[in-house]
Every structure is written in structure tokens, then in C-alpha cells.
Coordinates of C-alpha atoms and ligand atoms in Angstrom, one line a residue:
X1 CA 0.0 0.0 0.0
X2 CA 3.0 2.0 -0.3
X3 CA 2.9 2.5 -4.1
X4 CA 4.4 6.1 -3.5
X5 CA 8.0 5.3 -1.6
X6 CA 10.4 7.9 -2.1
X7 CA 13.2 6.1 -0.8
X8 CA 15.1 3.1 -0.7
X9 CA 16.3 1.4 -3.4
X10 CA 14.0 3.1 -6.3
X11 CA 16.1 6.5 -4.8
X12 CA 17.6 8.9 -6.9
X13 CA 20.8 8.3 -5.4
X14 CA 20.2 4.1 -5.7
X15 CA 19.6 4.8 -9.7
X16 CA 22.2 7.1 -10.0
X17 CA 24.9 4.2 -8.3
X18 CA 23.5 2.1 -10.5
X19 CA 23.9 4.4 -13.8
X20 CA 27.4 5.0 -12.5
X21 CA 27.9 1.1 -12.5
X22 CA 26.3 1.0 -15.8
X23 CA 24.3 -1.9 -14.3
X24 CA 21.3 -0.2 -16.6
X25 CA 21.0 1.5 -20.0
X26 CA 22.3 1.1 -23.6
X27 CA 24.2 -2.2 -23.4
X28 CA 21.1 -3.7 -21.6
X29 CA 19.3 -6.2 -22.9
X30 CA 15.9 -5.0 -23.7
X31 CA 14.1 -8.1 -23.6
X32 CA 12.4 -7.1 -26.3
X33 CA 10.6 -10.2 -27.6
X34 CA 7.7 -9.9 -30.2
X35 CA 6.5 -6.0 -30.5
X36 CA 4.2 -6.4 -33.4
X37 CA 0.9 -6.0 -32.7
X38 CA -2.3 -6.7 -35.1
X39 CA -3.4 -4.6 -37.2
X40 CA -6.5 -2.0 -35.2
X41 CA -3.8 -1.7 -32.2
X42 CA -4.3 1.5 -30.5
X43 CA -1.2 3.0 -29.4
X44 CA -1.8 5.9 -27.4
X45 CA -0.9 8.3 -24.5
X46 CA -2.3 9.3 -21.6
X47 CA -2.5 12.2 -19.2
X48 CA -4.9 13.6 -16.4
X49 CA -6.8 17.3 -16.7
X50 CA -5.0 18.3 -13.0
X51 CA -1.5 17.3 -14.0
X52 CA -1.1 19.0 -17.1
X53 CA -3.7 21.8 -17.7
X54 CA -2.4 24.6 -14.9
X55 CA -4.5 27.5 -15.5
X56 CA -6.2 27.0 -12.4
X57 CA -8.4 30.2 -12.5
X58 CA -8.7 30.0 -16.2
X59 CA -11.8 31.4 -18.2
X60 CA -14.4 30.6 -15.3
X61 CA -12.7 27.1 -13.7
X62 CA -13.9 26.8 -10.5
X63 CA -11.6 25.0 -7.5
X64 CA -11.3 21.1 -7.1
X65 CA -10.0 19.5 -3.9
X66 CA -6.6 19.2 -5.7
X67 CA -6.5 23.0 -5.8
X68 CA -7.4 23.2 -2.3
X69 CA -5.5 20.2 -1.3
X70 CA -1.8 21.8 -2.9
X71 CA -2.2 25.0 -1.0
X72 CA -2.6 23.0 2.5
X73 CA 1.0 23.2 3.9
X74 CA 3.1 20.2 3.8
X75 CA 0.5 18.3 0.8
X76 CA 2.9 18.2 -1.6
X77 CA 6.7 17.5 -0.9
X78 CA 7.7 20.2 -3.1
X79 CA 5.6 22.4 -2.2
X80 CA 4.1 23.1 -5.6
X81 CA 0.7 23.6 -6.4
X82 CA -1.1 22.7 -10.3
X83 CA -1.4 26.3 -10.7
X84 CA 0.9 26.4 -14.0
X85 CA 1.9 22.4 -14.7
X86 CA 2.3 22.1 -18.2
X87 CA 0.1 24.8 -18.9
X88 CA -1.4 23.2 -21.7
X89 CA -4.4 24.9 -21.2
X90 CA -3.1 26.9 -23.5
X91 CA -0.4 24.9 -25.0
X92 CA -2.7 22.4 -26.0
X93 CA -2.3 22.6 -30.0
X94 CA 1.7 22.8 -29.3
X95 CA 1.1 19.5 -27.1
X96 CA -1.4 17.7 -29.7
X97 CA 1.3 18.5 -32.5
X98 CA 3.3 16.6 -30.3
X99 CA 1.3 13.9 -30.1
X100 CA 0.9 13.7 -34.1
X101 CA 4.7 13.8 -34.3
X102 CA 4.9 10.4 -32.1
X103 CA 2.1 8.8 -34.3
X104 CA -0.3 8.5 -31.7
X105 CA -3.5 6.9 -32.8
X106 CA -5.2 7.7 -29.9
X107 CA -5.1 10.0 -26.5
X108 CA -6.3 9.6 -23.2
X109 CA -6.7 12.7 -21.6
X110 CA -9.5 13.9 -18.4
X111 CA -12.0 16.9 -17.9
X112 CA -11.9 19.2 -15.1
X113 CA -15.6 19.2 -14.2
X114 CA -15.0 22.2 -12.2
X115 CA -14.0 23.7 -15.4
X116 CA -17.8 22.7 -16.8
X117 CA -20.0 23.4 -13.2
X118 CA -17.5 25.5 -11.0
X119 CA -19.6 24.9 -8.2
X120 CA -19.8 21.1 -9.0
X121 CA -23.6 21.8 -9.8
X122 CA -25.9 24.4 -11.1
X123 CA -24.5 26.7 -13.7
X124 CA -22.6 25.6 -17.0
X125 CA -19.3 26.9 -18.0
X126 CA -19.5 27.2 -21.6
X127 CA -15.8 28.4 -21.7
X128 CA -14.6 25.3 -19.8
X129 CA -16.7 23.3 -22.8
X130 CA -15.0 25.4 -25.5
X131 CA -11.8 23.9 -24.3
X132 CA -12.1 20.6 -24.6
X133 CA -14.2 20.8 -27.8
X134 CA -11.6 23.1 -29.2
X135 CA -9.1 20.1 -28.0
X136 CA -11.3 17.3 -29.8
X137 CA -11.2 19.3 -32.8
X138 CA -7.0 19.3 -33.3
X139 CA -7.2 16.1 -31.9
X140 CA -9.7 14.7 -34.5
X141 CA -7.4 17.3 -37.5
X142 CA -4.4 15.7 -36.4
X143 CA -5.9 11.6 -37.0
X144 CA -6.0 11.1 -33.0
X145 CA -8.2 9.2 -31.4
X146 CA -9.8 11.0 -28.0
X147 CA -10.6 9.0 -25.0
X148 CA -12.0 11.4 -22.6
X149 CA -11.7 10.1 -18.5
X150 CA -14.6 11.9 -17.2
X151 CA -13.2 11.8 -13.3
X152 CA -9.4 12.0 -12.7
X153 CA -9.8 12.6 -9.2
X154 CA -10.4 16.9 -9.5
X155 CA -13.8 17.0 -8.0
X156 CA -14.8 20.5 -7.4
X157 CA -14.1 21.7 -4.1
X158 CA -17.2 23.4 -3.7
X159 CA -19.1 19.7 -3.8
X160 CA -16.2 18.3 -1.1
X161 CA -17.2 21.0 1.4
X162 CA -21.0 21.1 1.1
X163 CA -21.2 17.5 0.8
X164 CA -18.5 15.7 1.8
X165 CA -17.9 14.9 -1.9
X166 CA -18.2 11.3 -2.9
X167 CA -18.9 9.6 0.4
X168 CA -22.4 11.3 -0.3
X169 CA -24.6 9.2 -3.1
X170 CA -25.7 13.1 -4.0
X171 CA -22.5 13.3 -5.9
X172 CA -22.7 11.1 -7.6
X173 CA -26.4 12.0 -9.2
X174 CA -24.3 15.1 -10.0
X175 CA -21.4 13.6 -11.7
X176 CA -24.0 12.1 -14.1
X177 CA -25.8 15.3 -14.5
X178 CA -21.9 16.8 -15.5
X179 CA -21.1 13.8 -17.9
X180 CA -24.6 14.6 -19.4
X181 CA -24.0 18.0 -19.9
X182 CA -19.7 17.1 -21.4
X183 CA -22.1 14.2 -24.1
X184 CA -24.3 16.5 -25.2
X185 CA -20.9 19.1 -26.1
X186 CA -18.7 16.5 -26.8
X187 CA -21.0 12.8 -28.0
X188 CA -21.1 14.0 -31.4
X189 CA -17.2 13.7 -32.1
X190 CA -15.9 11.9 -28.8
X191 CA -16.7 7.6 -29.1
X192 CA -14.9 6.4 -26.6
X193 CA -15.4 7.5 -22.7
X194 CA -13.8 6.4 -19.4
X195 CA -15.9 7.3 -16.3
X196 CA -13.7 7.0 -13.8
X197 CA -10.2 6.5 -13.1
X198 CA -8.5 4.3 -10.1
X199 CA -11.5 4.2 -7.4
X200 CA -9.3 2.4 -5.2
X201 CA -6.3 5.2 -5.4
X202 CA -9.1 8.0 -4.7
X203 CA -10.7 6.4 -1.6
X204 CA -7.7 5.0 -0.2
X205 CA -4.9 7.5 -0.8
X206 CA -7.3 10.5 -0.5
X207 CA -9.9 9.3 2.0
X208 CA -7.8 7.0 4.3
X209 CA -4.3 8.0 4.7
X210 CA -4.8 11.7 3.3
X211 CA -1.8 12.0 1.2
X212 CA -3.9 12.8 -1.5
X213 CA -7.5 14.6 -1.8
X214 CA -9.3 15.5 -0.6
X215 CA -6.7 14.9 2.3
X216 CA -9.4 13.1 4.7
X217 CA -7.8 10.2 7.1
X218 CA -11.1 8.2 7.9
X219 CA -10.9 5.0 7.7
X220 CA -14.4 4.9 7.4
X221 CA -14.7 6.7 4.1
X222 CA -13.4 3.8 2.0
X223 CA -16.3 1.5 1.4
X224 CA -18.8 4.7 1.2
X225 CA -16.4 6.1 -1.0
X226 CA -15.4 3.5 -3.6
X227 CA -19.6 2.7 -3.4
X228 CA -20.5 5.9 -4.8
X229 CA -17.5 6.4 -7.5
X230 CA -19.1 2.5 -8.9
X231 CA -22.1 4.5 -8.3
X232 CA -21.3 7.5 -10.7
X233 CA -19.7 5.2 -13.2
X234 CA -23.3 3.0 -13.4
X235 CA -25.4 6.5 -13.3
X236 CA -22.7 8.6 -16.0
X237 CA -22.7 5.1 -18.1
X238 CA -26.5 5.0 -18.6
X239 CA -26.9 8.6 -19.5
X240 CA -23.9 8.1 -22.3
X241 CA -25.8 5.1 -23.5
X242 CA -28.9 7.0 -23.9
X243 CA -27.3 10.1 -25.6
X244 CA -25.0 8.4 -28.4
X245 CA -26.1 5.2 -28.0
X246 CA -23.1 3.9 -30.2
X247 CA -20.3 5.2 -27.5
X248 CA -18.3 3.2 -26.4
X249 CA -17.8 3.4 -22.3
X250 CA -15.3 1.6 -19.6
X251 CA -13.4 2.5 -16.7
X252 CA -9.4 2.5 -15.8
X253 CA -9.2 0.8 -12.6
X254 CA -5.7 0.0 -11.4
X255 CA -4.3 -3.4 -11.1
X256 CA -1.4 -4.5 -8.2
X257 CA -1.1 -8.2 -7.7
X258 CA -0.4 -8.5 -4.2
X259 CA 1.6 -12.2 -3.6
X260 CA 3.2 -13.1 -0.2
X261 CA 5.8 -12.4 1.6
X262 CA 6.4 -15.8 2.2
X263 CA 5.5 -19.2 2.0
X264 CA 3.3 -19.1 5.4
X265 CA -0.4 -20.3 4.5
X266 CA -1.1 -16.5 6.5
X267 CA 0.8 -14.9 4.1
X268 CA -1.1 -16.4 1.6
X269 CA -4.2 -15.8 3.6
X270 CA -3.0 -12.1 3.6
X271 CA -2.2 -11.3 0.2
X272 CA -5.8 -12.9 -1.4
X273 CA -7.0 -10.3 1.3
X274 CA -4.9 -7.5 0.0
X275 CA -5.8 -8.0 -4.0
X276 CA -9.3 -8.5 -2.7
X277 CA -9.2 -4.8 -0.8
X278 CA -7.8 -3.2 -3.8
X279 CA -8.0 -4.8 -6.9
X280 CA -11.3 -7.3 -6.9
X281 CA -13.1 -4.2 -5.0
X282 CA -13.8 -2.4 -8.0
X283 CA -13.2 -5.0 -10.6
X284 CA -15.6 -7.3 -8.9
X285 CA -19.1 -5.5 -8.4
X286 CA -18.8 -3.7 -11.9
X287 CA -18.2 -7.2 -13.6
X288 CA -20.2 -9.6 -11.3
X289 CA -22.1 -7.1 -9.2
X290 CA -21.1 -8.3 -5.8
X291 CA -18.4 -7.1 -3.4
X292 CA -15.4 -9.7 -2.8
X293 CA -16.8 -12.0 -0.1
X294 CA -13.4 -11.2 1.9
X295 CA -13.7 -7.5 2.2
X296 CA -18.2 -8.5 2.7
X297 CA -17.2 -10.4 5.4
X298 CA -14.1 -8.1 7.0
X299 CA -15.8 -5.0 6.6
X300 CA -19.3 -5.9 6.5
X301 CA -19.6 -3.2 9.5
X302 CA -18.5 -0.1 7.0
X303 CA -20.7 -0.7 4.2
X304 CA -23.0 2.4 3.6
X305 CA -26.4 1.8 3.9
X306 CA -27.0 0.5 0.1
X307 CA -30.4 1.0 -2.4
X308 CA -31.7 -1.7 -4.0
X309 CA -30.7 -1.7 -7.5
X310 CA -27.0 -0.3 -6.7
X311 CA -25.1 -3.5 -7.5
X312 CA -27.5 -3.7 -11.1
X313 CA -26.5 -0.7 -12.2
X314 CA -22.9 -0.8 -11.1
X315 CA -22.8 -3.9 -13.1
X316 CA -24.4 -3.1 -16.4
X317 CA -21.8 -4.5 -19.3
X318 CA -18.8 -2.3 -20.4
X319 CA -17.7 -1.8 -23.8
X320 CA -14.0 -2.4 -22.1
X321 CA -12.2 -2.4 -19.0
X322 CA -9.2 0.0 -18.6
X323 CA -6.6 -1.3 -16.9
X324 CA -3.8 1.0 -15.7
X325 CA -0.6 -1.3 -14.5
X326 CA 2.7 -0.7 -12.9
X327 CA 4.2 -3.0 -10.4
X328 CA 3.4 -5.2 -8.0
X329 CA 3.2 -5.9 -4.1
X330 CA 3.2 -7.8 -1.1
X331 CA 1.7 -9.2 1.8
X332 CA 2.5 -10.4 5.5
X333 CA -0.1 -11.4 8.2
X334 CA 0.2 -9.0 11.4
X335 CA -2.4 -9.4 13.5
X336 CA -2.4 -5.7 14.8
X337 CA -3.8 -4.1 11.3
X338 CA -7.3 -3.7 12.4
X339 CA -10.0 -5.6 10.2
X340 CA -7.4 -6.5 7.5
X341 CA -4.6 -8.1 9.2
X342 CA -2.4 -7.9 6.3
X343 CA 0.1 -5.6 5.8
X344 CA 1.1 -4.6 2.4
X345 CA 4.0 -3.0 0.5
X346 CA 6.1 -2.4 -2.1
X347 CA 9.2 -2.0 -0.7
X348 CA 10.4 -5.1 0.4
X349 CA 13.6 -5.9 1.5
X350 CA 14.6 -8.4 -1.5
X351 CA 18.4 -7.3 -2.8
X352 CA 18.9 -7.0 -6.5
X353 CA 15.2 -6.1 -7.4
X354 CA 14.7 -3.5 -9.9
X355 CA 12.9 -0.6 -9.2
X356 CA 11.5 2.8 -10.4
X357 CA 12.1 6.6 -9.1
X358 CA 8.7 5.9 -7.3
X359 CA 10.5 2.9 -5.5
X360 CA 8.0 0.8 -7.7
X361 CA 9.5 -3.2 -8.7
X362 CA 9.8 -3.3 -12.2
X363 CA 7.5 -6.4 -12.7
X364 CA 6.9 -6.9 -16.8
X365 CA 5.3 -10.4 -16.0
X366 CA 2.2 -8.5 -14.6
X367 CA 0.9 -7.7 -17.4
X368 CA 0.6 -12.0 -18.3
X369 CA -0.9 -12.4 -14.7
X370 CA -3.5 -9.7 -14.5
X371 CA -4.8 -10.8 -18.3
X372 CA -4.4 -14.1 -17.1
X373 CA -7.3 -12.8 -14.0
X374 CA -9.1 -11.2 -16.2
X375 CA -9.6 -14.3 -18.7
X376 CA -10.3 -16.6 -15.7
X377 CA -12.9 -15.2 -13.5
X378 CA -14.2 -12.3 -15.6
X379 CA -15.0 -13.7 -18.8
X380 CA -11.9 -12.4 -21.1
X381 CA -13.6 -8.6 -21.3
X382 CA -12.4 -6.6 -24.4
X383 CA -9.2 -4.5 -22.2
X384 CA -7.6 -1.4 -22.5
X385 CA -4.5 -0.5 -21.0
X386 CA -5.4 2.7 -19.6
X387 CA -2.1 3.3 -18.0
X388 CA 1.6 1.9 -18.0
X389 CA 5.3 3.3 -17.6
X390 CA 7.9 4.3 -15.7
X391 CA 9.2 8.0 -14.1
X392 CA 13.3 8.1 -13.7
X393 CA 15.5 10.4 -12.9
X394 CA 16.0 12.1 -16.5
X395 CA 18.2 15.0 -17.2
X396 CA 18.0 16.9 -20.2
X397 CA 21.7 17.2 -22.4
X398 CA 21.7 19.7 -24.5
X399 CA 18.7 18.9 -27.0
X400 CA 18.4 15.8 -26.0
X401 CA 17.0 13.2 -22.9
X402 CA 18.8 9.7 -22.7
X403 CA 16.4 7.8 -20.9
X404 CA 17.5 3.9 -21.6
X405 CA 15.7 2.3 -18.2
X406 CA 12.4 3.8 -19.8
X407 CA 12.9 2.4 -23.0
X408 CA 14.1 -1.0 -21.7
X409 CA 10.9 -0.7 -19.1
X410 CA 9.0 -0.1 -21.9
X411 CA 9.9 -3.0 -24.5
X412 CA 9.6 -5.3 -21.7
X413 CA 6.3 -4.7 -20.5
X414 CA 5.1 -4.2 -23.9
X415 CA 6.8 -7.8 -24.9
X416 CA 5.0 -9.3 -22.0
X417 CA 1.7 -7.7 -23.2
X418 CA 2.2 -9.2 -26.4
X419 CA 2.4 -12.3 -25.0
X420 CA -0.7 -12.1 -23.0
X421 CA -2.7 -11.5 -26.6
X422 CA -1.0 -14.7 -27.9
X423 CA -2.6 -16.0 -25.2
X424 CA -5.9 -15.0 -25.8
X425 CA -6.3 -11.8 -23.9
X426 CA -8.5 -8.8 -26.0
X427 CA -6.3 -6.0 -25.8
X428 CA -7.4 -3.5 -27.4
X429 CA -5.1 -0.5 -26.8
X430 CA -2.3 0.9 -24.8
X431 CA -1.9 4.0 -23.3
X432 CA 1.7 5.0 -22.3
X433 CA 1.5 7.1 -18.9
X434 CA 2.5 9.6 -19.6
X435 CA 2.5 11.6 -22.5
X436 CA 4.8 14.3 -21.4
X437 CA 6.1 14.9 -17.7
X438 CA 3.7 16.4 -15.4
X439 CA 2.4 17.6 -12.1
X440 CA 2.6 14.1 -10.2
X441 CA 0.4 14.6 -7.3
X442 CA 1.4 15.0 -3.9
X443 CA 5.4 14.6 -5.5
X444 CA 4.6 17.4 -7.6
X445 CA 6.9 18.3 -10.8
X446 CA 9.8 16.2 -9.2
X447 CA 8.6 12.9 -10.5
X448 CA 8.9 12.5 -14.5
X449 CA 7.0 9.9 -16.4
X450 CA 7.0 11.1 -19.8
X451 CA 8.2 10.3 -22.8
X452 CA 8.3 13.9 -23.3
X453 CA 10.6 16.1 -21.2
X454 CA 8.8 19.4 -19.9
X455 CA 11.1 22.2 -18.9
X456 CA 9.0 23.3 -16.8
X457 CA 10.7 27.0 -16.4
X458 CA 10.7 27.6 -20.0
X459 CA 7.8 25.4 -20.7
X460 CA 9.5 23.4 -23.6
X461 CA 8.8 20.2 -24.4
X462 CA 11.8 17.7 -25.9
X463 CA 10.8 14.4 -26.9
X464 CA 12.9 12.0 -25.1
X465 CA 14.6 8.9 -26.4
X466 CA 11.8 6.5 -24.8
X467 CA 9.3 8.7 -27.3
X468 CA 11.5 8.3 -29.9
X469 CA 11.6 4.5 -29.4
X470 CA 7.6 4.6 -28.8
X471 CA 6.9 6.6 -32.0
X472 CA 9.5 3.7 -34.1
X473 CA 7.9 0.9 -32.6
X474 CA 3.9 2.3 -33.8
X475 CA 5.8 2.7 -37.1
X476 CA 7.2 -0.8 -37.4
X477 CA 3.8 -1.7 -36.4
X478 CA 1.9 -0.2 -38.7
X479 CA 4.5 -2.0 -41.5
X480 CA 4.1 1.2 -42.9
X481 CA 0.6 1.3 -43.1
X482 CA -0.5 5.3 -43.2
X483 CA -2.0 6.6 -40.1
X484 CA -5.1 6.1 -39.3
X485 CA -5.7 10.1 -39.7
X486 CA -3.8 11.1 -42.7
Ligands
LIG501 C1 -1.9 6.5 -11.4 C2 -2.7 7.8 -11.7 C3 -2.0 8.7 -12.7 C4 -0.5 8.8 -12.4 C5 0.1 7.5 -12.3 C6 1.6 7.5 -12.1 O1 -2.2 6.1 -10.1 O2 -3.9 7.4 -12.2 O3 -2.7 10.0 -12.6 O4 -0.3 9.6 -11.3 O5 -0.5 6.7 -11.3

């Protein structure tokens, strides 16, 4: 449950020693394997409306708990706020060029909806609409695919103080009401919508420990919480079907196998409870419409009070499932973590493991076992991979950023992806995270996951040599097919 370690062997300094070494980089074996995907492949990138757009005050744009949230002392370890980011707000055509340049088929980006209701509710922005239809349009000119994600975690602040945002059901009525109101702008050029993104990351982080926001620590906000996001993405997914009914509508939940610590049967015991408190808690009631019976059982005390026809609706059939993937954890038994009695991490203390800036094991093999999940006890749904990539300590040299761990994190993970198809998996897409570097949450600027560089005093963007790599390897794949777009 540490997916954000700063330290340890994923450090800056860690990396660096092992740079110096040259343990990692050019001569490395990439591990490459099959990269040629069938033809239809969507290769995109992805980003979230908070960590790139800045402009905080912009044209009417209301405040969402991550605006409040980065002004709150000590939130973010930098002390930054989203204020400026990337400022695509209005670098947006510069950034979509960009995007063209790599060969993107398709992007995955998020609306603000305090950009559309500043007050959550109530009245329309229509300036915060002309945005993001101005943003279809040059994405649409340039042959890119959008996939809008409806809720990347900015809910407006106003909604967060008058009603404890989504641990009441009343926000989520209005989150369909907003979606509504983005279709009706939007349905006419925009297929392809994600409701949500990572219910477990917004309840936990944001609800529970209060490293994100809205900065609440109560555990007693999780299940009310993740309840009425499933609850918005059932509500927002009926409305979409009704408007266009030829959309196309999923969610990007995040996947982190949890295995155990070690071979002790409560290990064991502890890691099924540990992917069943955040990976089945989502998956499971939008694709079989029940909870997991471990967390039913375990927490059966913190459930809100639920209306008949919740789990229905919740579990109406997707188009796809998103699936947003980086590492994996795991699990030991201790009997003094109330209700769980697993602990869980990231960071263990195996030598030799490779790991991320984030401190995050560098795991390609997840891909082949969350597919494998997926195929097993959910019926093989058609998948996106919403999210998937790396941040490293990058430093720009002159025009250019050598960023070989990326690339090698990237063949790999893509290789094992590959694999998963061969064996049956229906992946549609993938969506590298991230497009460019970006406003990283509570690490702020500091953490870089792009394949583009963002100098973030100048505001220049350099593509880096993992972009370079990515925009090859959708050429190869195309086999020099043209673009999709012209
Ligand atoms: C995911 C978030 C995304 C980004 C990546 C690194 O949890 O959805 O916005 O921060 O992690």
C-alpha cells in the first residue's frame, strides 16, 4: 500500500549508483521479444486534466480539492501547487502536434468538471466546454483518437465542502448530470469514454491515509467512498448510452497483484486479502455485481447503507475495462492491522530487485498475470491498457534526454503484453503514462514519467529517447501502413 515510496532502493541516489555502474541503459538487454501487434492496435498516451492543464483560475474554472488540497502546507513535498503544470491549457495545440509527431492513434486525456460546473452543480461553464471541444477538434485534424476520462480525481471543491464529496450518493447524481452535460458538447465527435479513473487510489490515498485529496484520514470513508464512484460510473454510463447510444464506455481501474511475503499459509491468507481490498473491489461488483466475499465479510460493519438496484446498475456490461498497471506488491499477516490483518507493500527488503524513481519493482510479468485474471474469472472482457510506464531520474543534455531504463521498461512490458494476446487476452489499446512529464500529485513536478521532457521553467517540451523509441515501434507496427488520420 506503499505505491508512492520515495526512498530506498527506487532512490535517486540508488539509480544514479547504478547508472554510475552501468548496471542499466544502452548495453542492456531490452528483452524485447515480439512487438508487433495486429493490425487496429491502439497505441496511445495518456494524461490527467490536474497534472497538465495549470491555468487554475482560467476562463471561469472553478476549485477542485486538488487545488485546495496543494495549498494546504506540507500536501505536496515540493511544495508546488497545479497552478501552471504544463500549462497546456493553453499549450494544448503545441502538445497535440506533439502527439501527431509520435504517431499516436489515440489519447487519453481527463476533464476538469469544475472547469464545466464551478460549483460542481448548477451553472454551466461554456468556456470550460469550449476547451475541450476546441481540443477534440486538433485532436480529430491531427488523425488522434480521444478518450475522454470523465473523473481524474479533481472533484470540485465546492461539492467536497457542502457535501463531503463522494462519500455522499448526491454526488454522484451530479457527476452524471456533469457527464450529461460534457455528451451533449462532446458525443457528437468523442466515441470512446472512461468514467472514472482508479476508485481504489481515490478512496484509499485520499480518504484513508490523506496523502492525496481531498486529504481526509477516515478509515471509514473507504467502502462509502469506492460505493458511490461505482455509483457514478453505473449513473454517467446510462446517460452516455442514452445520448449516443453507439459510444463506447469503460473505466481505468488500477491493477497491483499483491503475492506473499512468504511461503506461510497466513501470508497467503493475507495477500488474497490484499488483492481482494484493492484490486477485486472495483473490478468485482462492476463485472459480477457483488463485493469480494473477503472485504463482505471483513468490513461488513463499514458498508454504507445501500439502495436496492445499486449492484445492477454498477454492473451493467462495459464496452471495455481499462486497466492501468505498474508493479506489483506484497503481503505479510500481522495481526495488529485492524480488520485486514495484512500488511502490504512495495518496498520489500529483496536485494537486486529492480525498481523505479517511485521505488515501484519493475514487474513486466504483470501484465501475463492480470490478463491471465481477467480471462479466468471475468469472462476475457475486451481490455484497455489505460495506464503503464515508468518516471526516472531524467536530465535533459543539451537537446536531448537519454532515458534507456524507460525504453528497456518499456519494450519489456510491452513484450510481455504481447504475449498475454497470444494467449488470448483482447487487448485493445495501450496507453503509455505519460505523454509528457507532469504535475505528479502529492510529489509534484519532481517525478517524470513522460516520454516527453517538460522544462517546466521555460515550458519546452523535448521528446525524449523512450518517445523516440515509442513513435518507431507504432511505425514498425503499422508496416508502414499510413495513419489512421492522414
Ligand atoms: C496513477 C494515476 C495517474 C498517475 C500514475 C503514475 O495512479 O492514475 O494519474 O499519477 O499513477
Amino acid at each position: 500500500m506503499e505505491r508512492r515510496a520515495a526512498t530506498g532502493p527506487g532512490s535517486r541516489e540508488a539509480i544514479a549508483g547504478l547508472e554510475r555502474k552501468g548496471a542499466v541503459g544502452g548495453g542492456m538487454d531490452q528483452g524485447e521479444g515480439d512487438l508487433s501487434f495486429p493490425e487496429g492496435f491502439l497505441f496511445g498516451a495518456a494524461t490527467a486534466a490536474f497534472q497538465i492543464e495549470g491555468a487554475s483560475e482560467a476562463d471561469g474554472k472553478g476549485p477542485s480539492i486538488w487545488d485546495a488540497f496543494t495549498r494546504r502546507a506540507g500536501s505536496v513535498r515540493t511544495g508546488e501547487n497545479g497552478d501552471i503544470a504544463c500549462d497546456h491549457y493553453h499549450r494544448y495545440r503545441e502538445d497535440v502536434s506533439l502527439m501527431a509527431e509520435l504517431g499516436l492513434d489515440a489519447y487519453r486525456g481527463s476533464i476538469a468538471w469544475p472547469r464545466i460546473y464551478p460549483e460542481g452543480r448548477g451553472r454551466v461553464n461554456p468556456a470550460g466546454l469550449d476547451f475541450y471541444s476546441r481540443l477534440t477538434d486538433a485532436l480529430l485534424a491531427a488523425g488522434i483518437e480521444p478518450f475522454f476520462t470523465l473523473f481524474h480525481w479533481d472533484l470540485p471543491q465546492r461539492l467536497q465542502r457542502e457535501l463531503g464529496g463522494f462519500r455522499s450518493r448526491e454526488t454522484a447524481a451530479l457527476f452524471a448530470d456533469y457527464v450529461e452535460t460534457v455528451v451533449r458538447a462532446l458525443g457528437d465527435r468523442v466515441r470512446r469514454w472512461i468514467t472514472i479513473n482508479e476508485p481504489w487510489e481515490f478512496a484509499f490515498f485520499g480518504h484513508v491515509l490523506g496523502e492525496q485529496a481531498p486529504g481526509v484520514r477516515n478509515p471509514l470513508a473507504y467502502l462509502p467512498v469506492i460505493h458511490n464512484l461505482l455509483l457514478a460510473h453505473g449513473l454517467a454510463l446510462e446517460r452516455i448510452r442514452a445520448l449516443r447510444p453507439k459510444s463506447e464506455v469503460g473505466v481505468a481501474l488500477s491493477y497491483t497483484p499483491i503475492f506473499p511475503a512468504t511461503e506461510s499459509a497466513r501470508d497467503a491468507w493475507s495477500a488474497a486479502v490484499g488483492n481482494a481490498f484493492m484490486n477485486h473491489i472495483s473490478l468485482k461488483p462492476l463485472l459480477k455485481g457483488r463485493y469480494p466475499e473477503l472485504i463482505a465479510r471483513r468490513l461488513r460493519l463499514f458498508f454504507p447503507r445501500m439502495e436496492r438496484g445499486d449492484l445492477e446498475l454498477i454492473s451493467r456490461p462495459l464496452d471495455f475495462v481499462g486497466i492501468n498497471y505498474y508493479s506489483r506488491e506484497r503481503a505479510s499477516y500481522r495481526w495488529y492491522v485492524p480488520f485486514l490483518r495484512s500488511w502490504i507493500t512495495g518496498r520489500d527488503s529483496a536485494e537486486g530487485v529492480e525498481r523505479t524513481a517511485m521505488g515501484w519493482e519493475v514487474w513486466p510479468e504483470g501484465f501475463g498475470h492480470i490478463l491471465s485474471v481477467l480471462r479466468k474469472d471475468y469472462g476475457n472482457p475486451p481490455v484497455y491498457i489505460t495506464e503503464n510506464g515508468a518516471a526516472f531520474v531524467d536530465s535533459l543534455v543539451g537537446d536531448r534526454v537519454h532515458d534507456p531504463r524507460r525504453v528497456s521498461f518499456l519494450a519489456r512490458y510491452l513484450a510481455a503484453l504481447r504475449r498475454s494476446m497470444e494467449e488470448g487476452s483482447d487487448v485493445r489499446g495501450y496507453f503509455l503514462w505519460s505523454l509528457m512529464d507532469n504535475f505528479e500529485w502529492s510529489y509534484g513536478t519532481e517525478k517524470r514519467f513522460g516520454i516527453v521532457y517538460v522544462d517546466y521553467p521555460s515550458q519546452r517540451r523535448i521528446i525524449k529517447d523512450s518517445g523516440l523509441w515509442y513513435r518507431d515501434l507504432i511505425r514498425r507496427s503499422r508496416g508502414g501502413r499510413a495513419h489512421a488520420g492522414g
